[in-house]
Coordinates of C-alpha atoms in Angstrom, one line a residue:
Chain A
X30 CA 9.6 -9.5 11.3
X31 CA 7.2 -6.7 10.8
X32 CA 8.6 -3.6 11.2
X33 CA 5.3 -1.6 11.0
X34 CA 3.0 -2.9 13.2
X35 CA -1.1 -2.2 13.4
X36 CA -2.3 -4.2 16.8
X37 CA -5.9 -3.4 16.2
X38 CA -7.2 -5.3 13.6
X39 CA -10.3 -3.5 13.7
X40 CA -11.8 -0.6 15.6
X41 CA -15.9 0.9 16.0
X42 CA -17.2 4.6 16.7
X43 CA -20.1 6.0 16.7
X44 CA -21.0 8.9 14.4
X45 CA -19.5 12.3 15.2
X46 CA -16.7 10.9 17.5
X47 CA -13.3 11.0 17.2
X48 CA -11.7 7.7 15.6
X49 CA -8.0 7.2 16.6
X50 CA -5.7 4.5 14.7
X51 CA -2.4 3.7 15.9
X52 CA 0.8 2.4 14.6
X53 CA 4.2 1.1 15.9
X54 CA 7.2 1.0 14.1
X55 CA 10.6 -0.9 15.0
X56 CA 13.1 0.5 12.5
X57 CA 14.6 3.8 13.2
X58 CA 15.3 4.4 9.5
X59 CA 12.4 5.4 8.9
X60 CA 11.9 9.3 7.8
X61 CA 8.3 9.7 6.5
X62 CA 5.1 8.0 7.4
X63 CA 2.1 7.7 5.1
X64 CA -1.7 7.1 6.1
X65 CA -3.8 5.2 3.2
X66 CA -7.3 4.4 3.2
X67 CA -9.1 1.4 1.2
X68 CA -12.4 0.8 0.3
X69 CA -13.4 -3.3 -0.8
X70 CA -12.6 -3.7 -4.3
X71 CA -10.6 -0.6 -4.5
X72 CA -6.7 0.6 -4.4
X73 CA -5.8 2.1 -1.3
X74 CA -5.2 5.6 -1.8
X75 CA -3.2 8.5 0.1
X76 CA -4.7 10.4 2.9
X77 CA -1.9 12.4 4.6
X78 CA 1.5 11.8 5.9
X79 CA 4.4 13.3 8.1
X80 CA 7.8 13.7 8.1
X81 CA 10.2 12.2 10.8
X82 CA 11.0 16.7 11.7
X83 CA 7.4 17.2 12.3
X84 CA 5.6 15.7 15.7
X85 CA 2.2 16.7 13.9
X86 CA 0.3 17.7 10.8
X87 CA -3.1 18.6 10.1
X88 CA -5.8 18.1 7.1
X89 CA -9.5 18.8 7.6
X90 CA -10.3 16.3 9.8
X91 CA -7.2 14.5 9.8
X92 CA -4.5 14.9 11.9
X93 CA -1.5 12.5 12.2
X94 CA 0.9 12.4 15.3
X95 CA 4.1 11.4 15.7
X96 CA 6.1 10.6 18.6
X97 CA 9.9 9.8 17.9
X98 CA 11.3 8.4 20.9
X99 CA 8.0 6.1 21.4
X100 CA 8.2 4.9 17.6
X101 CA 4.8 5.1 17.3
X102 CA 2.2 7.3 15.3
X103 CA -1.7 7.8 15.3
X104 CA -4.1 9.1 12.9
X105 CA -7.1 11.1 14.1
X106 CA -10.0 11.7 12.2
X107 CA -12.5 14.0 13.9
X108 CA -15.6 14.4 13.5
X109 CA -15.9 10.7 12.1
X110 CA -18.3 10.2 9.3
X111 CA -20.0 6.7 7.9
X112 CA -17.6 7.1 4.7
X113 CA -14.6 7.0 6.6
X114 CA -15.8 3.5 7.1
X115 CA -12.8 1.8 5.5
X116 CA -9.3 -0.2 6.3
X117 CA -6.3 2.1 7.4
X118 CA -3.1 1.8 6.3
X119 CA -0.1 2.8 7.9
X120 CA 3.4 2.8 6.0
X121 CA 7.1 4.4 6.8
X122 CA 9.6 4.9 4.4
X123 CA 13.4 4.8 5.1
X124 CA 14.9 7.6 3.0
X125 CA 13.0 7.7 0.0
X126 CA 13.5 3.9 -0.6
X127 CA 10.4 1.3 -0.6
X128 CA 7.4 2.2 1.9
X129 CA 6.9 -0.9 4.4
X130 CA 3.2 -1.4 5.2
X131 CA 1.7 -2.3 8.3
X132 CA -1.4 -5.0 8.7
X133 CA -4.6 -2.4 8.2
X134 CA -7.1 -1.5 10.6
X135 CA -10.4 -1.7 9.8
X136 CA -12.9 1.2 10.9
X137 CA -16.4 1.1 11.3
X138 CA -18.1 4.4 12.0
X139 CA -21.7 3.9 13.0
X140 CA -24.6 6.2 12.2
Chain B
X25 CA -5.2 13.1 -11.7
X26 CA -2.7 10.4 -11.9
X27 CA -3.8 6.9 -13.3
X28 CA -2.7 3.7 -12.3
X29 CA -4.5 1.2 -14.8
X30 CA -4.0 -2.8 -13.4
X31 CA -5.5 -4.8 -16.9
X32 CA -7.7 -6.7 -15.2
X33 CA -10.2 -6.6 -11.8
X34 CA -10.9 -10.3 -11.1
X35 CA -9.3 -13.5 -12.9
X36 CA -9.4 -16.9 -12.1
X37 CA -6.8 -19.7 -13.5
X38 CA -5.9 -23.0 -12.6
X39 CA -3.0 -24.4 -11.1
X40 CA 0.1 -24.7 -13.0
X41 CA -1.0 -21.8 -15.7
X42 CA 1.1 -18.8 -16.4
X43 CA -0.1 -15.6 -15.3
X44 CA 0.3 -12.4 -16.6
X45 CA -0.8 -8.8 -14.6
X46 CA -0.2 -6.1 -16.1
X47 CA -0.1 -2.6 -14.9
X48 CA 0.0 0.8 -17.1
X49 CA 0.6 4.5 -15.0
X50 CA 0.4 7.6 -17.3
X51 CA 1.9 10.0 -15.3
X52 CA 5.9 9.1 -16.3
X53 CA 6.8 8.0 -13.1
X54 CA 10.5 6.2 -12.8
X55 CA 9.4 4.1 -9.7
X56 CA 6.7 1.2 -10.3
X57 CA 5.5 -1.3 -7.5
X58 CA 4.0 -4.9 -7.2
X59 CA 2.1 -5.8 -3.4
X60 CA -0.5 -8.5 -2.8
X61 CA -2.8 -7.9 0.2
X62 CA -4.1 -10.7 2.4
X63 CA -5.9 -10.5 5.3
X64 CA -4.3 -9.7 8.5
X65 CA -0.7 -9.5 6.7
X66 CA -1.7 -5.8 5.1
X67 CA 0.3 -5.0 2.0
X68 CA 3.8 -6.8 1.1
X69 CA 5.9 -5.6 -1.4
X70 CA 6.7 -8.8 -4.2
X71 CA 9.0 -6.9 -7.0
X72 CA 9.8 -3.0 -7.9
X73 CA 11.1 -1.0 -10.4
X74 CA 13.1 2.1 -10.2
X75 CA 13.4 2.3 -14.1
X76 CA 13.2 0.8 -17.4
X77 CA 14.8 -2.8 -17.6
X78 CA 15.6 -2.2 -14.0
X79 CA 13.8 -4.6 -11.1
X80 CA 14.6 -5.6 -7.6
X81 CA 13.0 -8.4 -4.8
X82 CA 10.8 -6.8 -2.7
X83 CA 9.8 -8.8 0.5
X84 CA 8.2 -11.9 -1.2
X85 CA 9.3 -12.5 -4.8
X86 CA 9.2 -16.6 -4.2
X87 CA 6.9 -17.5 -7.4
X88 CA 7.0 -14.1 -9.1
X89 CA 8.9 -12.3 -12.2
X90 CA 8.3 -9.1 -13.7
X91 CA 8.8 -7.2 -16.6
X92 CA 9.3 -3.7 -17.4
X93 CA 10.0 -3.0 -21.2
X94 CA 8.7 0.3 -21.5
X95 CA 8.6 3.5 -18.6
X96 CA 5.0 3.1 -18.2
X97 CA 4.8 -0.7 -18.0
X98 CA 5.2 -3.1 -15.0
X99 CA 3.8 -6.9 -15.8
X100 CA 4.1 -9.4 -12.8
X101 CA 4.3 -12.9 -13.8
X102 CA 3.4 -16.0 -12.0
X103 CA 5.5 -18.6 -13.9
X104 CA 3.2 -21.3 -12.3
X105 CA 0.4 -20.3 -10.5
X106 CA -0.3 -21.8 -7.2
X107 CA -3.1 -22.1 -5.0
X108 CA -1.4 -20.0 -2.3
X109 CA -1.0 -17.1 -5.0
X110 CA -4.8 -16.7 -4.5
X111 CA -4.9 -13.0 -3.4
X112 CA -5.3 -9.1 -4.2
X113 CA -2.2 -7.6 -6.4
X114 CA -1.8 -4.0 -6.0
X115 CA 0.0 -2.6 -8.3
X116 CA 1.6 0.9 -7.7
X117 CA 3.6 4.0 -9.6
X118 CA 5.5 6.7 -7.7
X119 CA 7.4 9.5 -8.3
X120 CA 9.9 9.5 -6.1
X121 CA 9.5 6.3 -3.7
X122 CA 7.2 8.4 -1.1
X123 CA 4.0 8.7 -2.1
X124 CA 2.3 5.7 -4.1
X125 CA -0.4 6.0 -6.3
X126 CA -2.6 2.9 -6.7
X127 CA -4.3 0.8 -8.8
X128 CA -7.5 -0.2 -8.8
X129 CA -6.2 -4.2 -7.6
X130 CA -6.8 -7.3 -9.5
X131 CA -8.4 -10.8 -7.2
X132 CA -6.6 -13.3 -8.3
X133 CA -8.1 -16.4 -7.7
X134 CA -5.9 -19.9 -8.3
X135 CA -8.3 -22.9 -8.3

């Protein structure tokens, strides 16, 4: 039963767009929300988060949204750029114990 | 910058052998993690650590032991490796159970 759920496997933009990745999540435990990125052959690493008080927070050209009563969460990177050409990770984290991962969505920006 | 050091990047063994990952962090943090990542089933969580001599089942631990002597040391073992233990281990360090910090992944492959 997954409890963090990315239902696009994969997802193309052009250049200069905005690129928006979504996320579901089932378990209302859940208190902070993490966005990773991974390149092939690498470890994914951290891009931004949000805590379950906050409906929004910014970085550069990220921004992650949260909506609470909807259980669901989107990251959106604008302008997108050929190196954010990666797979998305979203994972939630009930109280500071283990994160829970969801599936990955893989973005292609096109130049 | 923290550093999550996973022994090797690629290994291949044949069925039945014993398998040893090991993963090294060097920035003292109590809470180490093991994942694998397939395709289309993102990152699942096999064992963690929330201190020295201390481990717990994550989500998949069928197959899998691990090890942690020392603070800065997480080994995963495969006591017999099978062919459906071909995948990517992440291995993973964090401070306090939020944030991960990631190695760089070792492809297993199981022939």
């Amino acid at each position: 039963d997954q409890q963090v759920k990315q239902n696009s496997p994969s997802l193309s933009v052009q250049e200069g767009r905005i690129s928006i990745l979504n996320c579901d999540y089932t378990n209302s435990m859940f208190d902070y929300f993490l966005w990773y990125k991974k390149y092939p052959a690498e470890g994914p690493t951290f891009l931004i988060s949000i805590s379950s008080i906050k409906d929004k927070n910014e970085d550069g050209r990220f921004t992650v949204f949260l909506n609470k009563s909807a259980k669901h969460l989107s990251l959106h990177i604008v302008p997108s750029q050929p190196g954010d050409s990666a797979v998305y990770f979203c994972a939630a984290s009930p109280y500071g114990n283990k994160l829970v991962f969801g599936a990955g969505t893989i973005l292609r920006v096109k130049s | 910058d923290v550093k999550v050091t996973q022994s090797s990047r690629y290994l291949v063994k044949r069925t039945g052998e014993k398998v040893f990952l090991e993963c090294v962090q060097d920035m003292d943090h109590e809470n180490m993690f093991w994942y694998r990542q397939d395709p289309g089933l993102g990152l699942r969580l096999i064992y963690f650590s929330y201190d020295v001599k201390m481990k717990e089942k994550g989500d998949i631990p069928e197959g899998y032991s691990v090890s942690r002597e020392k603070k800065e040391r997480f080994s995963l073992i495969l006591e017999s490796a099978s062919t459906n233990q071909t995948s990517m281990y992440l291995c993973a360090s964090s401070p306090d159970r939020y944030e991960a910090f990631f190695g760089q992944g070792t492809r297993l492959t199981v022939v």
